[in-house]
Amino acid sequence: MGPGRLTAGLDQTRRLDLPAHRTLHGSPEPRELGELISQANEVDMRGRGGAAFPFPRKLRAVADAMGSGGESIVLVNGAEGEPASSKDAMLLTRNPHLVLDGAVLAAEALGAREVVVATAGGEVAEASVAAAVAERRAANVSGGAESRVPIRVVGIKERFISGEGGALVRAVNGEEGIPPGRKKRAAVSGVDGLPTLLSNTETYAQFALLAELGPEKYAEVGTSKEPGTILLTVSGGAANGAVIEAPTGTYLADVLALTEAEVGDGVLIGGYHGAWLSAEMAQSAVISREGMKQAGATLGAGIIVPLGESTCSLGEAARVASYLAAESAGQCGPCRLGLPDIARAMCALVEGTGSVDAVRRCVRGVERRGACFHPDGTAKFVLSALDAFESEIALHLEHGSCGRPVRGVLPMPEREADVEYRLEVDWSRCQGHGLCAHLLPEFVDLDDYGFPSFRNVPGWMAKEARRTVEMCPALALRLAQTTGDGPKPVGSPLRLVKDGVLKKAGAGAPRLTRVGAVPTPNAFGGTAG
């Protein structure tokens, strides 16, 4: 919509290789840090990963932390763990050199040791960036100057929380990709403990465009306070879901019309840590940070998800709450215990047996208490849903249903969709301890003699179900994934210690199984090619 900048040339080719990119954008010359900071300040350039932090302040903070003669790293955050976003994967896949231009410009100005591009491992975007780095090396060998700063591509395990700054730095450093317990500023200590300029994929692409166009020309589109264009990912109830480049100041209604979207009960803005806009508010809302704030939402990473007419909005919200509970790092009480409580309360509301007050009590138990922003972001999403779907909630509480099914309209990784597990018991071992019912009361009932019966366990409760299996005193339980062909064991058998000897469960040993990790699909829902 409007002039193509980040997407220039993509109407002619699937991917811009280095020669095509240079034809469109030229070869950027190194700039002084002060000049780049001045230009970014002039257009109030903000990060495009969700927090909208001023980019020039990050540049200055890294420079200050380096001191005289110090080293630094430039880190590109391409870890798009948010299921409803595809814009960064699109850029890295189809226009990787624009992102690299911006990162290299910043690295040269800072005198950085290297550029690191972190993206979902094994996906199309990772292969595209690696190919772009190889193209630059080849051009350098043939007499060009495309590899002035070393560039390293790191594939990381993708989760919802993998794009959080601290989690990303830990993953690049070879640690588990979860947020650190204590907040650390990457600008002071990031990759390899060095001051690190950490920003989102689109931010670096915008930075390259600013250097190419200059502040005056860059600001010819968009609003006076927020010049330029922005990438939007539209999905859900949109007939033609797409990544769209639009000038700031565009009406949300025009974006929805372009994608032939059914709004239904509302539009989710900002992703699964975002907020819902009513159908009425969506008609007048403006695509900009200021416009979304006035509408009661935050633009975040440019995620727009209309619900559509034929799905149960409350059920969709509960489905996301369950997903977010499962995506917890599990390192603090509000996440490990509080988010499953919220998910259970939301599911009870869908079934007509819960209450809004119960959900709000659960939310209060996690707000402002987490080791990272994940509990607060989940709380924001849930509270917004309670306000937006008030009439829908009333129908569920009165009739047990609104009459519409949950169609799975909100994007979700394939590993989460409709996965259920079942606890199974070896009756020759079960002694009726009843511990399983204590640990998993929602899904285990005891008869008059203390022996259990089970209901299917949703995927977001798999951790708790596994814990129940592992703590059974009689080793009588196992966890199986239910499929259309019936239950099947999940993962590989646990190793057991018997008489001081470590042995694998098999013949003559109780069969216990682990719930294994499930691969993440790529951001486009398919595979390379």
XYZ file of C-alpha atoms in Angstrom:
529
model
C 0.000 0.000 0.000
C 1.691 3.192 -1.137
C 5.352 3.233 -2.245
C 7.317 0.019 -1.869
C 10.539 0.568 0.044
C 11.296 -2.495 2.130
C 9.477 -4.525 -0.514
C 10.830 -2.720 -3.594
C 11.525 -5.175 -6.410
C 9.727 -8.100 -4.808
C 6.926 -7.818 -7.356
C 9.488 -8.880 -9.971
C 11.336 -11.678 -8.220
C 10.972 -14.124 -5.359
C 14.304 -13.101 -3.823
C 16.678 -10.201 -4.406
C 20.208 -11.546 -4.814
C 23.193 -9.244 -4.385
C 23.359 -7.860 -7.965
C 19.600 -7.153 -7.984
C 19.806 -5.547 -4.555
C 22.705 -3.287 -5.597
C 20.811 -2.238 -8.736
C 17.895 -1.083 -6.567
C 19.687 0.308 -3.528
C 23.298 0.928 -4.503
C 26.307 0.280 -2.261
C 26.202 2.094 1.081
C 29.351 3.928 2.085
C 30.621 3.793 5.680
C 29.297 6.609 7.884
C 30.420 8.219 11.093
C 28.491 7.147 14.189
C 27.483 10.727 14.991
C 25.971 11.194 11.524
C 23.946 7.992 11.766
C 22.667 8.862 15.243
C 21.707 12.352 14.061
C 19.757 10.993 11.082
C 17.952 8.401 13.219
C 17.037 11.085 15.759
C 15.708 13.348 13.016
C 13.054 10.808 11.981
C 12.596 9.403 15.517
C 13.519 5.907 14.366
C 12.113 3.252 16.696
C 12.650 -0.473 16.954
C 10.135 -2.585 15.017
C 10.180 -5.613 17.265
C 7.353 -4.524 19.540
C 8.846 -2.321 22.255
C 9.447 0.664 19.909
C 12.628 1.650 21.766
C 14.467 4.620 20.165
C 17.164 3.138 17.920
C 19.658 6.034 18.202
C 19.664 5.654 21.996
C 20.718 2.012 21.552
C 23.556 3.082 19.262
C 24.768 5.657 21.770
C 24.462 3.239 24.706
C 26.648 0.624 22.968
C 29.233 3.255 22.014
C 29.362 4.502 25.610
C 29.699 0.960 26.997
C 32.568 0.210 24.600
C 34.611 3.131 25.794
C 37.875 3.789 24.024
C 39.161 0.878 21.965
C 36.603 -1.660 23.196
C 34.840 -4.331 21.159
C 31.143 -4.728 20.421
C 28.713 -6.953 18.535
C 25.786 -6.089 16.257
C 22.986 -8.632 16.731
C 20.028 -8.944 14.343
C 16.951 -10.395 16.071
C 15.286 -12.566 13.448
C 13.865 -15.011 16.005
C 10.202 -14.532 15.184
C 8.630 -16.788 17.790
C 5.251 -15.025 17.595
C 2.993 -17.380 15.566
C 0.984 -14.471 14.111
C 4.017 -12.660 12.640
C 5.832 -13.378 9.375
C 7.333 -10.009 8.450
C 10.883 -10.666 9.639
C 10.995 -14.111 8.029
C 9.735 -12.502 4.794
C 12.525 -9.906 4.872
C 15.267 -12.426 5.646
C 13.972 -14.799 2.988
C 13.235 -12.384 0.150
C 15.303 -9.245 0.843
C 18.185 -10.297 3.116
C 20.763 -7.830 1.762
C 18.756 -4.796 2.874
C 18.846 -6.133 6.448
C 22.555 -6.883 6.194
C 23.273 -3.405 4.799
C 21.727 -1.808 7.875
C 23.553 -4.128 10.272
C 26.916 -3.606 8.546
C 26.463 0.191 8.545
C 25.918 0.118 12.311
C 28.813 -2.305 12.837
C 31.238 -0.149 10.834
C 30.238 2.996 12.696
C 30.713 1.275 16.053
C 33.858 -0.582 15.026
C 32.083 -3.820 15.965
C 33.856 -7.170 15.912
C 31.117 -8.892 13.909
C 27.489 -8.963 12.850
C 25.418 -11.889 14.148
C 22.082 -12.739 12.502
C 19.965 -14.973 14.746
C 16.977 -16.681 13.167
C 14.921 -19.858 13.509
C 17.161 -22.829 12.870
C 16.460 -25.079 9.898
C 14.032 -22.676 8.238
C 13.999 -20.963 4.843
C 15.062 -17.620 6.324
C 18.240 -19.089 7.797
C 19.216 -20.612 4.440
C 18.495 -17.345 2.621
C 20.670 -15.264 4.966
C 23.484 -17.815 4.789
C 23.291 -17.616 0.975
C 23.374 -13.804 1.155
C 26.535 -13.920 3.304
C 28.126 -16.294 0.772
C 27.189 -13.906 -2.062
C 28.967 -11.073 -0.248
C 32.069 -13.159 0.358
C 32.202 -14.103 -3.332
C 31.849 -10.469 -4.357
C 34.683 -9.533 -1.993
C 36.955 -12.199 -3.472
C 36.292 -10.845 -6.987
C 37.360 -7.316 -6.029
C 34.253 -5.926 -4.303
C 33.953 -4.633 -0.762
C 30.929 -6.564 0.473
C 32.446 -8.220 3.552
C 34.005 -5.333 5.437
C 32.621 -6.759 8.688
C 32.417 -10.515 9.403
C 28.825 -11.805 9.398
C 27.776 -14.923 11.282
C 24.403 -16.661 10.967
C 23.081 -18.512 14.034
C 20.060 -20.790 13.882
C 18.254 -21.070 17.206
C 15.380 -23.136 18.521
C 12.207 -21.113 17.968
C 9.677 -20.622 20.743
C 7.298 -17.824 21.619
C 9.827 -16.415 24.091
C 12.871 -16.919 21.836
C 12.719 -13.358 20.495
C 12.995 -11.764 23.951
C 16.304 -9.918 24.057
C 17.850 -11.773 26.978
C 16.678 -15.143 25.651
C 18.176 -14.394 22.236
C 21.557 -13.418 23.680
C 21.622 -16.590 25.782
C 20.800 -18.724 22.720
C 23.538 -17.081 20.625
C 25.968 -17.682 23.490
C 25.135 -21.388 23.407
C 22.929 -21.406 26.500
C 19.256 -22.321 26.784
C 17.226 -19.699 24.926
C 15.074 -18.487 27.815
C 14.964 -15.043 29.435
C 17.550 -14.553 32.203
C 16.175 -14.369 35.717
C 17.531 -10.857 36.090
C 17.260 -8.164 33.470
C 20.521 -7.519 31.625
C 21.042 -4.721 29.150
C 22.510 -6.130 25.953
C 24.081 -2.717 25.300
C 26.309 -3.322 28.339
C 26.783 -7.105 28.265
C 25.405 -9.220 25.446
C 26.963 -11.692 22.996
C 30.230 -13.053 24.481
C 29.792 -10.552 27.314
C 30.466 -7.620 24.952
C 28.343 -4.490 24.458
C 25.763 -5.556 21.870
C 23.537 -3.537 19.566
C 20.417 -5.711 19.560
C 17.490 -4.819 17.349
C 14.826 -6.362 15.150
C 15.232 -7.437 11.515
C 12.935 -4.733 10.132
C 14.726 -2.074 12.200
C 18.026 -2.741 10.432
C 16.302 -2.707 7.034
C 14.715 0.646 7.879
C 18.123 1.905 9.052
C 19.627 0.994 5.663
C 16.827 2.856 3.866
C 17.356 5.938 6.034
C 21.063 6.000 5.146
C 20.211 5.528 1.464
C 17.433 8.132 1.227
C 18.429 10.651 3.885
C 16.029 11.961 6.545
C 14.172 14.396 4.283
C 13.290 11.897 1.565
C 12.697 9.129 4.115
C 10.044 11.346 5.758
C 8.150 12.011 2.506
C 5.736 9.194 3.385
C 4.003 8.423 6.661
C 2.974 10.858 9.362
C 5.009 13.839 10.538
C 5.583 12.263 13.976
C 6.208 8.727 12.675
C 7.608 8.984 9.138
C 8.200 6.041 6.842
C 6.470 2.736 6.187
C 5.827 -0.277 8.350
C 5.472 -4.005 7.727
C 2.192 -5.593 8.834
C 1.332 -9.285 9.076
C -2.389 -9.877 8.475
C -3.855 -13.347 9.045
C -6.764 -14.963 10.904
C -10.075 -14.055 9.292
C -8.377 -12.457 6.276
C -9.200 -14.206 3.011
C -5.846 -13.080 1.600
C -3.475 -13.131 4.531
C -0.242 -11.345 3.700
C 2.716 -9.283 4.808
C 1.881 -5.726 3.774
C 4.081 -2.635 3.624
C 2.038 0.471 4.374
C 2.828 4.103 5.246
C 2.167 5.029 8.848
C -1.128 6.867 9.039
C -2.954 4.285 6.900
C -6.410 3.360 8.173
C -6.709 -0.127 9.634
C -9.995 -0.494 7.741
C -8.129 -0.092 4.430
C -5.669 -2.836 5.367
C -8.544 -5.137 6.319
C -10.347 -4.359 3.062
C -7.236 -5.125 1.006
C -6.974 -8.580 2.564
C -10.758 -9.169 2.341
C -10.901 -9.691 6.083
C -13.971 -10.551 8.131
C -13.673 -8.679 11.408
C -16.238 -10.639 13.382
C -16.131 -9.846 17.103
C -12.873 -7.947 16.896
C -9.309 -7.522 15.634
C -6.224 -8.503 17.612
C -3.468 -5.890 17.359
C 0.124 -6.510 18.424
C 0.029 -10.300 18.636
C -0.470 -12.613 21.597
C 0.865 -10.037 24.025
C -1.379 -7.447 22.380
C -4.966 -6.293 22.743
C -8.325 -6.627 21.022
C -10.115 -3.837 19.189
C -13.872 -4.022 18.715
C -15.268 -4.122 15.179
C -16.448 -0.520 15.603
C -13.065 0.744 16.807
C -11.282 -1.082 13.980
C -13.154 1.033 11.427
C -11.566 4.279 12.621
C -8.183 3.131 13.980
C -4.991 4.401 12.342
C -1.838 2.350 11.761
C 0.771 4.129 13.872
C 2.006 3.976 17.436
C -0.008 7.078 18.324
C -3.110 5.909 16.437
C -3.176 2.520 18.130
C -2.644 4.088 21.539
C -5.701 6.283 20.961
C -7.683 3.186 19.967
C -6.657 1.348 23.146
C -4.050 -0.989 21.663
C -0.335 -1.067 20.872
C 1.052 -1.565 17.369
C 3.802 -3.855 18.608
C 5.430 -5.808 15.792
C 2.697 -4.911 13.305
C 0.481 -7.969 13.850
C -3.171 -7.717 12.755
C -5.508 -10.684 13.273
C -9.225 -10.228 12.477
C -11.354 -12.974 14.001
C -13.888 -13.607 11.260
C -17.604 -14.244 11.609
C -17.879 -17.998 12.131
C -15.644 -18.783 15.110
C -16.164 -18.606 18.854
C -14.127 -15.588 19.929
C -13.953 -16.635 23.582
C -12.803 -20.114 22.609
C -10.110 -18.639 20.378
C -8.861 -16.474 23.253
C -8.802 -19.492 25.597
C -6.879 -21.453 22.976
C -4.193 -18.742 22.857
C -4.082 -18.546 26.665
C -3.429 -22.292 26.733
C -0.674 -21.936 24.144
C 0.979 -19.120 26.095
C 0.885 -21.216 29.265
C 2.698 -24.018 27.444
C 5.328 -21.588 26.088
C 6.455 -20.512 29.555
C 10.141 -20.865 30.371
C 8.979 -22.376 33.658
C 11.645 -20.588 35.687
C 9.402 -18.545 37.979
C 6.190 -19.180 39.881
C 3.979 -16.699 37.990
C 4.810 -18.467 34.712
C 5.079 -22.086 35.862
C 1.988 -22.030 38.072
C 0.068 -18.848 37.284
C -0.252 -19.134 33.513
C -1.750 -22.660 33.631
C -4.218 -21.326 36.229
C -5.244 -18.561 33.812
C -5.606 -21.075 30.988
C -7.775 -23.356 33.128
C -9.960 -20.429 34.198
C -10.398 -19.338 30.578
C -11.302 -22.876 29.479
C -13.853 -23.104 32.307
C -15.357 -19.831 31.092
C -15.719 -21.310 27.601
C -17.491 -24.341 29.068
C -19.853 -22.041 30.981
C -18.718 -23.341 34.374
C -16.238 -20.611 35.295
C -16.510 -16.911 36.008
C -14.916 -13.670 34.895
C -13.935 -12.968 38.499
C -12.014 -16.242 38.645
C -10.039 -15.315 35.538
C -9.258 -11.864 36.940
C -8.059 -13.381 40.225
C -5.679 -15.633 38.326
C -4.408 -12.676 36.313
C -3.717 -10.667 39.463
C -1.561 -13.544 40.667
C 0.933 -13.115 37.815
C 0.952 -9.397 37.005
C 4.280 -7.616 37.599
C 5.748 -10.680 39.287
C 7.460 -12.575 36.471
C 11.134 -13.034 35.657
C 10.368 -11.662 32.180
C 7.493 -9.919 30.399
C 5.714 -13.134 29.383
C 3.285 -13.242 32.357
C 2.399 -9.547 31.963
C 1.938 -9.891 28.208
C -0.342 -12.893 28.693
C -2.304 -11.024 31.359
C -2.759 -8.071 28.993
C -4.101 -10.360 26.244
C -6.536 -12.141 28.579
C -7.890 -8.982 30.232
C -8.414 -7.406 26.808
C -10.371 -10.490 25.705
C -12.614 -10.287 28.797
C -13.490 -6.693 27.909
C -13.872 -7.229 24.156
C -16.008 -10.399 24.346
C -18.331 -9.466 27.191
C -21.518 -10.398 25.316
C -19.950 -13.666 24.143
C -19.027 -14.548 27.733
C -22.606 -13.916 28.853
C -23.868 -16.445 26.282
C -21.409 -19.087 27.466
C -22.299 -18.580 31.110
C -26.030 -18.748 30.379
C -26.149 -21.482 27.732
C -22.764 -23.213 27.970
C -21.927 -22.108 24.439
C -22.373 -19.276 21.948
C -23.368 -21.733 19.225
C -20.210 -21.230 17.181
C -17.323 -23.722 17.096
C -13.685 -22.881 17.742
C -12.205 -23.043 14.255
C -8.582 -22.350 15.110
C -8.571 -19.033 13.265
C -5.771 -17.494 15.333
C -2.412 -18.707 13.964
C -0.731 -21.370 16.037
C 2.305 -23.629 15.558
C 1.323 -27.028 14.241
C 2.771 -28.712 17.317
C 0.097 -27.118 19.503
C -2.977 -27.536 17.357
C -5.392 -30.039 18.896
C -2.654 -32.106 20.554
C -3.960 -34.086 23.514
C -2.366 -36.621 25.830
C -3.719 -39.413 27.965
C -2.489 -40.924 31.187
C -2.543 -44.699 31.103
C -2.170 -47.011 34.084
C -0.603 -50.435 34.580
C -3.216 -51.947 36.910
C -0.822 -54.692 38.016
C 1.294 -51.955 39.618
C -1.257 -49.352 40.738
C -1.711 -49.386 44.534
C -4.264 -46.583 44.798
C -1.913 -44.003 46.341
C -4.024 -41.185 44.820
C -1.015 -38.906 44.275
C -1.875 -38.541 40.578
C -5.258 -37.025 41.473
C -3.551 -34.598 43.840
C -1.029 -33.505 41.192
C -3.481 -33.327 38.274
C -6.946 -32.890 39.832
C -8.605 -31.505 36.694
C -7.924 -34.676 34.714
C -7.804 -37.500 37.271
C -10.758 -38.784 39.342
C -10.553 -41.348 42.155
C -13.230 -43.959 42.795
C -14.430 -45.032 46.225
C -11.398 -47.330 46.593
C -8.862 -44.650 45.652
C -8.128 -45.923 42.137
C -7.893 -43.402 39.252
C -9.751 -42.776 36.031
C -8.469 -40.261 33.518
C -9.636 -37.600 31.103
C -7.563 -36.429 28.119
C -4.918 -33.832 28.986
C -4.515 -30.829 26.632
C -1.097 -30.102 25.180
C -0.493 -27.075 27.357
C -0.669 -29.305 30.460
C 1.886 -31.815 29.148
C 4.560 -30.665 31.626
C 2.275 -31.264 34.584
C 1.192 -34.637 33.187
C 4.814 -35.700 32.754
C 5.536 -34.668 36.351
C 2.592 -36.804 37.487
C 4.022 -39.801 35.617
C 7.491 -39.332 37.075
C 6.203 -38.984 40.667
C 3.946 -42.047 40.707
C 5.256 -44.098 43.699
C 4.337 -47.409 42.043
C 5.736 -46.452 38.583
C 2.329 -47.396 37.213
C 1.685 -44.479 34.840
C 2.715 -43.584 31.329
C 1.837 -40.685 29.040
C 0.527 -41.271 25.534
C -0.453 -38.889 22.757
C -3.970 -39.459 21.459
C -4.472 -39.662 17.679
C -7.227 -40.752 15.367
C -5.830 -44.294 15.585
C -5.842 -44.301 19.345
C -3.203 -43.456 21.945
C 0.477 -43.853 21.141
C 3.460 -43.542 23.486
C 5.270 -40.216 23.362
C 9.059 -39.952 23.216
C 11.578 -42.502 24.453
C 11.451 -44.564 27.653
C 12.901 -43.037 30.803
C 15.921 -44.627 32.315
C 15.268 -46.236 35.681
C 17.503 -46.930 38.607
C 16.921 -50.359 40.113
C 19.181 -51.842 42.774
C 21.688 -49.064 42.061
C 21.946 -49.989 38.360
C 20.922 -47.589 35.584
C 18.874 -49.473 33.025
C 16.601 -48.621 30.114
C 12.913 -49.435 30.476
C 12.123 -52.483 28.367
C 11.266 -56.109 28.909
C 10.735 -56.642 32.592
C 10.838 -52.936 33.398
C 7.947 -50.531 33.750
C 7.342 -48.467 30.614
C 7.556 -44.745 31.291
C 7.756 -42.275 28.444
C 8.912 -38.688 28.039
C 7.013 -35.982 26.230
C 9.558 -34.982 23.596
C 10.068 -31.595 21.910
C 8.165 -31.142 18.658
C 9.767 -29.330 15.699
C 8.525 -25.842 14.873
C 7.162 -25.220 11.349
C 8.658 -22.368 9.399
C 7.062 -18.934 9.470
C 5.273 -19.508 6.178
C 3.600 -22.752 7.252
C 5.601 -24.867 4.795
C 9.108 -25.897 3.795
C 11.783 -24.518 1.494
C 10.870 -24.550 -2.211
